[in-house]
Amino acid sequence: MSQGEPLRITLIGAGTIGLSWAALHLQHVSATHPLELTIHDTRPDLEDYITKNLLPYLLDNSPTQPNNSSSQKEFLAHLFKTETLKLSPTFPTAVSHAHIIQEQGPENPSFKTTLWPQIEAHCPPTSLLWSSTSGIPASVQSAQMKDPSRLLVVHPYNPPHIMPLLEIVPSPVTAPDVVERTVEFWKKLGREPVVIKKEVPGFVANRLAFALLREAIHLVHTGIASAADIDTIVQNSMGPRWAVAGPFKSYHAGGGEGGLEGFFKNIGGTVQDCWDNGGKVSVGDGWERDLFRQTSETYGIVDTKERDRLTRRVLEAARGGEGAG
Ligand SMILES: NC(=O)c1ccc[n+]([C@@H]2O[C@H](COP(=O)([O-])OP(=O)(O)OC[C@H]3O[C@@H](n4cnc5c(N)ncnc54)[C@H](O)[C@@H]3O)[C@@H](O)[C@H]2O)c1
């Protein structure tokens, strides 16, 4: 990229994750560097859809944006006028000059496997190629590419314009230079990229979250606690704790001077008991009906705006920032 040239990022797919990436780039990249963000999606009503649906993402607090709704609309119009934001219904044009191409289309192996060779055929040879997939590894997605060393997974934790984590998951053949350039990009943007050493189903964040979910389902299904009580327990214990220290640091602290080793010396037996009695649940086992009823009755439709506003404050507080007050 030459001096003064805008950073050209193309998003393929503008659903839940694509819109959130768009908000992230428009808020953070454009604050430090000229940006040309292109969105490609096969929706026939793409312009209306983006105009209507991107605004709520941009309404999230940001230092660089106006925060009342009419000035937000003007802001969006300005982004289109200055070509900071472009829509590209046609595929080759969307990628032909991109420095970075991020894919977040349907979670379907044949879609992704077919898409990458087409992208590869039309994009510059140095473009970074990232998939947002939750579970289709780069080694599968790159199967038909001429140069599979170009592709890796950049898995966000939803919604990426708020959540700092990015799981960087190379395939065994992804070039080290591609990994380095990817990590450098996200670090410069103040995000938290973590390189996962081997491809594994669910990567790491979802494996951890789903292990907790499995045990939570088991506890509801066996009548030990209600869904609402389990949420209260998590929100008032490990939830806030884990925003400031992950499980290893937390239990290392919990062991006092003996650290993690001391923790296991003290209560290793109880830990083992819980593991031995842990829930073994499978999707379709019959726990669904009661749990789905409980969550619908307790929560109805969850207000994700409120969730995101509070999550942002927690993150700021955990970093010692303004939300801490
Ligand atoms: N939703 C999440 O919590 C989450 C989190 C992390 C990663 N992901 C991953 O992100 C990807 C997208 O998930 P989502 O929840 O945003 O899905 P979504 O269904 O909300 O969005 C998919 C978008 O792709 C578009 N699309 C369909 N075919 C296309 C094509 N041929 N070319 C271009 N665009 C096309 C659709 O119109 C839609 O806008 C998936 O791979 C998913 O695993 C999702």
Coordinates of C-alpha atoms and ligand atoms in Angstrom, one line a residue:
M1 CA 0.0 0.0 0.0
S2 CA 1.6 3.3 -1.0
Q3 CA 1.6 6.5 1.1
G4 CA -1.7 8.3 1.3
E5 CA -3.5 5.4 -0.5
P6 CA -6.8 4.4 1.2
L7 CA -6.9 1.0 2.9
R8 CA -9.3 -1.0 0.8
I9 CA -11.3 -3.6 2.7
T10 CA -14.0 -5.7 1.1
L11 CA -16.6 -7.5 3.1
I12 CA -18.3 -10.5 1.4
G13 CA -21.6 -11.0 3.2
A14 CA -23.3 -8.3 5.3
G15 CA -25.5 -10.2 7.7
T16 CA -25.1 -10.1 11.5
I17 CA -21.3 -10.4 11.4
G18 CA -20.7 -8.4 8.2
L19 CA -22.6 -5.3 9.5
S20 CA -20.7 -5.5 12.7
W21 CA -17.3 -5.7 10.9
A22 CA -18.5 -2.7 8.8
A23 CA -19.2 -0.7 11.9
L24 CA -15.8 -1.7 13.4
H25 CA -13.9 -0.6 10.3
L26 CA -15.9 2.6 9.8
Q27 CA -15.4 3.5 13.5
H28 CA -11.8 2.5 14.1
V29 CA -9.9 2.1 10.8
S30 CA -11.3 5.3 9.4
A31 CA -10.3 7.2 12.6
T32 CA -6.6 6.6 11.9
H33 CA -6.3 6.0 8.1
P34 CA -8.2 6.8 4.9
L35 CA -10.6 3.9 4.3
E36 CA -12.5 2.5 1.3
L37 CA -14.9 -0.1 2.6
T38 CA -16.7 -2.2 0.0
I39 CA -19.6 -4.4 0.9
H40 CA -20.6 -7.2 -1.4
D41 CA -23.8 -9.2 -0.7
T42 CA -26.2 -10.9 -3.0
R43 CA -29.3 -9.4 -1.4
P44 CA -31.4 -7.7 -4.2
D45 CA -32.2 -4.7 -1.9
L46 CA -28.6 -4.2 -0.8
E47 CA -28.6 -0.4 -0.6
D48 CA -31.9 -0.1 1.3
Y49 CA -30.8 -2.9 3.6
I50 CA -27.5 -1.3 4.4
T51 CA -29.0 2.1 4.9
K52 CA -31.5 0.7 7.3
N53 CA -29.4 -1.9 9.1
L54 CA -26.0 -0.4 9.4
L55 CA -27.2 2.7 11.3
P56 CA -28.0 0.8 14.6
Y57 CA -24.5 -0.5 14.6
L58 CA -23.1 3.0 14.1
L59 CA -25.3 4.4 16.8
D60 CA -23.1 2.6 19.3
N61 CA -20.9 5.1 21.2
S62 CA -17.8 6.0 19.3
P63 CA -15.4 8.8 19.7
T64 CA -15.5 9.6 16.0
Q65 CA -19.2 9.7 15.2
P66 CA -22.1 12.0 15.8
N67 CA -24.6 10.5 18.2
N68 CA -28.1 11.7 17.3
S69 CA -30.1 9.8 14.7
S70 CA -30.5 12.5 12.0
S71 CA -26.8 13.4 12.1
Q72 CA -26.1 9.6 11.9
K73 CA -28.1 9.5 8.7
E74 CA -26.1 12.4 7.3
F75 CA -23.0 10.7 8.4
L76 CA -23.9 7.5 6.5
A77 CA -24.8 9.7 3.4
H78 CA -21.4 11.3 3.7
L79 CA -19.6 7.9 3.9
F80 CA -21.3 7.0 0.6
K81 CA -20.5 10.4 -1.0
T82 CA -16.8 10.2 -0.1
E83 CA -16.6 6.6 -1.2
T84 CA -15.5 5.6 2.3
L85 CA -18.4 3.1 2.0
K86 CA -19.2 1.5 -1.3
L87 CA -21.7 -1.2 -2.2
S88 CA -20.7 -3.7 -4.9
P89 CA -23.4 -6.1 -6.1
T90 CA -21.0 -7.5 -8.7
F91 CA -18.4 -9.8 -7.5
P92 CA -15.1 -9.3 -9.4
T93 CA -15.2 -5.5 -8.9
A94 CA -15.7 -6.0 -5.2
V95 CA -12.4 -7.7 -4.7
S96 CA -10.2 -6.5 -7.6
H97 CA -8.3 -3.8 -5.7
A98 CA -8.8 -4.9 -2.1
H99 CA -6.0 -5.0 0.4
I100 CA -8.1 -7.1 2.8
I101 CA -11.0 -9.4 1.9
Q102 CA -13.2 -10.7 4.7
E103 CA -15.8 -13.4 4.1
Q104 CA -18.9 -13.8 6.3
G105 CA -21.4 -15.4 4.0
P106 CA -23.4 -18.5 4.8
E107 CA -21.8 -21.1 7.1
N108 CA -21.7 -23.8 4.5
P109 CA -18.5 -25.6 3.4
S110 CA -19.5 -25.8 -0.3
F111 CA -20.2 -22.0 -0.4
K112 CA -16.9 -21.1 1.1
T113 CA -14.8 -23.7 -0.8
T114 CA -16.3 -22.5 -4.1
L115 CA -15.9 -18.8 -3.2
W116 CA -12.2 -18.6 -2.4
P117 CA -10.8 -19.8 -5.8
Q118 CA -13.1 -17.1 -7.4
I119 CA -11.7 -14.4 -5.0
E120 CA -8.2 -15.6 -5.6
A121 CA -8.7 -15.3 -9.4
H122 CA -9.7 -11.7 -9.2
C123 CA -7.9 -10.1 -6.2
P124 CA -4.4 -8.6 -6.0
P125 CA -1.7 -11.2 -5.2
T126 CA -0.9 -9.5 -1.8
S127 CA -4.5 -9.2 -0.5
L128 CA -5.1 -10.7 2.9
L129 CA -7.9 -13.3 2.7
W130 CA -9.8 -13.9 5.9
S131 CA -12.9 -16.0 6.7
S132 CA -15.1 -15.3 9.7
T133 CA -16.4 -18.8 9.9
S134 CA -17.4 -20.2 13.3
G135 CA -16.3 -23.7 12.4
I136 CA -15.2 -24.5 8.8
P137 CA -11.4 -24.6 9.0
A138 CA -9.2 -22.8 6.5
S139 CA -7.8 -26.2 5.4
V140 CA -11.3 -27.2 4.2
Q141 CA -12.1 -23.8 2.7
S142 CA -8.9 -23.5 0.7
A143 CA -9.1 -27.0 -0.8
Q144 CA -9.7 -25.7 -4.3
M145 CA -7.4 -22.6 -4.2
K146 CA -4.3 -22.4 -6.3
D147 CA -2.4 -21.0 -3.3
P148 CA -4.0 -22.2 -0.1
S149 CA -1.2 -20.6 1.9
R150 CA -3.0 -17.3 1.5
L151 CA -6.1 -18.2 3.6
L152 CA -6.8 -18.1 7.3
V153 CA -9.7 -17.8 9.7
V154 CA -10.2 -14.6 11.6
H155 CA -13.0 -15.7 13.9
P156 CA -14.8 -12.9 15.8
Y157 CA -16.7 -13.1 19.0
N158 CA -20.1 -11.6 18.2
P159 CA -20.4 -8.6 17.8
P160 CA -16.9 -7.9 16.6
H161 CA -17.4 -4.1 16.7
I162 CA -17.5 -4.4 20.5
M163 CA -15.8 -7.7 21.4
P164 CA -12.0 -7.3 21.2
L165 CA -11.1 -11.0 20.7
L166 CA -10.1 -12.3 17.3
E167 CA -9.2 -16.0 17.0
I168 CA -6.6 -16.2 14.2
V169 CA -6.7 -19.8 13.0
P170 CA -4.2 -20.6 10.2
S171 CA -4.4 -24.0 8.3
P172 CA -1.3 -26.1 8.4
V173 CA -0.2 -24.5 5.2
T174 CA -1.0 -20.8 5.8
A175 CA 2.1 -18.7 5.2
P176 CA 3.7 -17.4 8.4
D177 CA 3.9 -14.0 6.8
V178 CA 0.1 -13.9 6.3
V179 CA -0.4 -14.7 10.0
E180 CA 2.0 -11.9 11.0
R181 CA 0.4 -9.3 8.7
T182 CA -3.0 -10.3 10.1
V183 CA -1.9 -10.1 13.7
E184 CA -0.2 -6.8 13.1
F185 CA -3.3 -5.3 11.5
W186 CA -5.5 -6.1 14.5
K187 CA -3.0 -5.1 17.1
K188 CA -2.6 -1.7 15.5
L189 CA -6.4 -1.3 15.7
G190 CA -6.3 -2.1 19.5
R191 CA -8.0 -5.5 19.2
E192 CA -6.9 -8.7 20.8
P193 CA -5.8 -11.2 18.2
V194 CA -4.8 -14.7 19.5
V195 CA -3.2 -17.2 17.2
I196 CA -4.7 -20.7 17.7
K197 CA -1.9 -23.3 17.1
K198 CA -4.0 -26.0 15.5
E199 CA -7.3 -26.2 13.7
V200 CA -9.9 -27.7 16.1
P201 CA -13.7 -27.7 15.9
G202 CA -15.1 -24.5 17.5
F203 CA -11.6 -23.0 17.9
V204 CA -11.1 -22.0 21.5
A205 CA -13.6 -19.4 22.7
N206 CA -16.6 -21.4 21.6
R207 CA -15.2 -24.6 23.0
L208 CA -14.9 -22.9 26.4
A209 CA -18.3 -21.3 26.2
F210 CA -20.0 -24.4 25.0
A211 CA -18.4 -26.5 27.8
L212 CA -20.1 -24.2 30.3
L213 CA -23.3 -24.3 28.3
R214 CA -23.3 -28.1 28.4
E215 CA -23.0 -28.1 32.2
A216 CA -25.7 -25.4 32.5
I217 CA -28.1 -27.4 30.4
H218 CA -27.4 -30.5 32.5
L219 CA -28.1 -28.6 35.7
V220 CA -31.4 -27.3 34.4
H221 CA -32.4 -30.7 33.0
T222 CA -31.7 -32.5 36.2
G223 CA -33.8 -30.0 38.2
I224 CA -30.8 -28.6 40.2
A225 CA -31.4 -24.9 39.2
S226 CA -33.6 -23.0 36.9
A227 CA -32.3 -21.3 33.7
A228 CA -32.8 -17.9 35.3
D229 CA -31.0 -18.9 38.5
I230 CA -28.0 -20.2 36.5
D231 CA -27.8 -16.9 34.6
T232 CA -27.9 -15.0 38.0
I233 CA -25.1 -17.2 39.3
V234 CA -22.9 -16.7 36.3
Q235 CA -23.6 -12.9 36.1
N236 CA -22.7 -12.5 39.8
S237 CA -19.6 -14.6 40.0
M238 CA -17.5 -15.9 37.1
G239 CA -18.9 -13.4 34.6
P240 CA -17.4 -10.2 36.2
R241 CA -14.3 -12.2 37.4
W242 CA -13.5 -13.4 33.9
A243 CA -13.7 -9.9 32.5
V244 CA -10.6 -9.1 34.6
A245 CA -8.8 -12.5 34.8
G246 CA -9.2 -15.7 32.8
P247 CA -9.7 -19.1 34.5
F248 CA -6.0 -19.9 35.0
K249 CA -5.1 -16.5 36.4
S250 CA -8.2 -16.6 38.6
Y251 CA -7.5 -20.0 40.1
H252 CA -3.8 -19.2 40.4
A253 CA -4.9 -16.3 42.5
G254 CA -7.4 -18.5 44.3
G255 CA -4.6 -20.8 45.5
G256 CA -3.0 -17.9 47.4
E257 CA 0.8 -18.2 47.7
G258 CA 0.7 -21.7 46.4
G259 CA -0.9 -20.5 43.1
L260 CA -2.7 -22.9 40.9
E261 CA -0.8 -25.8 42.4
G262 CA -2.0 -24.8 45.8
F263 CA -5.6 -24.5 44.5
F264 CA -5.5 -28.1 43.3
K265 CA -3.9 -29.2 46.5
N266 CA -6.7 -27.6 48.5
I267 CA -9.8 -28.4 46.5
G268 CA -8.6 -30.8 43.7
G269 CA -10.8 -33.5 45.1
T270 CA -13.9 -31.3 44.8
V271 CA -12.9 -30.3 41.3
Q272 CA -12.5 -34.0 40.3
D273 CA -15.9 -34.8 41.9
C274 CA -17.5 -32.2 39.7
W275 CA -15.7 -33.4 36.6
D276 CA -16.7 -37.0 37.4
N277 CA -20.4 -36.0 37.8
G278 CA -20.4 -33.5 35.0
G279 CA -23.3 -33.3 32.6
K280 CA -23.2 -35.4 29.4
V281 CA -25.8 -33.8 27.1
S282 CA -26.5 -34.1 23.4
V283 CA -28.5 -32.0 21.1
G284 CA -31.9 -33.7 20.7
D285 CA -31.7 -35.5 24.0
G286 CA -35.1 -34.2 25.2
W287 CA -33.8 -31.3 27.5
E288 CA -34.8 -28.8 24.8
R289 CA -38.5 -28.4 25.4
D290 CA -38.4 -27.3 29.0
L291 CA -35.3 -25.2 28.6
F292 CA -36.6 -23.3 25.5
R293 CA -39.9 -22.7 27.4
Q294 CA -38.0 -21.3 30.4
T295 CA -35.8 -19.0 28.3
S296 CA -38.8 -17.7 26.3
E297 CA -40.9 -17.1 29.4
T298 CA -38.1 -15.4 31.3
Y299 CA -36.5 -13.3 28.5
G300 CA -38.9 -13.0 25.6
I301 CA -36.8 -11.3 22.9
V302 CA -33.5 -10.1 24.3
D303 CA -32.6 -6.4 23.8
T304 CA -29.2 -6.8 22.2
K305 CA -28.7 -3.0 22.2
E306 CA -28.8 -3.0 25.9
R307 CA -26.6 -6.0 26.0
D308 CA -24.0 -4.3 23.8
R309 CA -24.2 -1.0 25.7
L310 CA -23.5 -2.8 29.0
T311 CA -20.8 -5.1 27.5
R312 CA -19.0 -2.0 26.2
R313 CA -19.0 -0.5 29.7
V314 CA -17.8 -3.7 31.3
L315 CA -14.9 -3.8 28.8
E316 CA -14.0 -0.2 29.5
A317 CA -14.2 -0.8 33.2
A318 CA -12.0 -3.9 33.0
R319 CA -9.4 -1.8 31.2
G320 CA -9.6 0.9 33.9
G321 CA -11.4 3.3 31.5
E322 CA -14.4 5.6 31.7
G323 CA -17.0 2.9 32.2
A324 CA -15.4 2.2 35.5
G325 CA -17.2 5.0 37.3
Ligands
LIG1 N1 -23.6 -14.9 14.1 C1 -22.6 -15.1 14.9 O1 -22.7 -15.1 16.1 C2 -21.3 -15.5 14.3 C3 -20.1 -15.3 15.1 C4 -18.9 -15.6 14.6 C5 -18.7 -16.0 13.3 N2 -19.9 -16.2 12.5 C6 -19.7 -16.6 11.1 O2 -19.9 -15.5 10.2 C7 -20.5 -16.0 9.0 C8 -21.8 -15.2 8.8 O3 -22.7 -15.4 9.9 P1 -23.9 -14.4 10.1 O4 -24.5 -14.8 11.4 O5 -23.5 -13.0 9.8 O6 -24.9 -14.9 8.9 P2 -26.1 -14.1 8.2 O7 -27.0 -15.1 7.7 O8 -26.6 -13.1 9.1 O9 -25.4 -13.3 7.0 C9 -24.9 -14.0 5.9 C10 -25.0 -13.0 4.7 O10 -24.4 -13.5 3.6 C11 -25.1 -13.1 2.4 N3 -24.9 -14.0 1.3 C12 -25.5 -15.1 1.0 N4 -25.0 -15.7 -0.1 C13 -24.0 -14.8 -0.5 C14 -23.1 -14.8 -1.7 N5 -23.1 -15.8 -2.6 N6 -22.2 -13.7 -1.8 C15 -22.2 -12.7 -0.8 N7 -23.1 -12.7 0.2 C16 -23.9 -13.7 0.4 C17 -26.6 -13.1 2.9 O11 -27.4 -12.2 2.1 C18 -26.4 -12.5 4.3 O12 -26.4 -11.1 4.4 C19 -20.7 -17.5 9.2 O13 -19.6 -18.2 8.5 C20 -20.7 -17.7 10.7 O14 -20.2 -19.0 11.1 C21 -21.1 -15.9 13.0

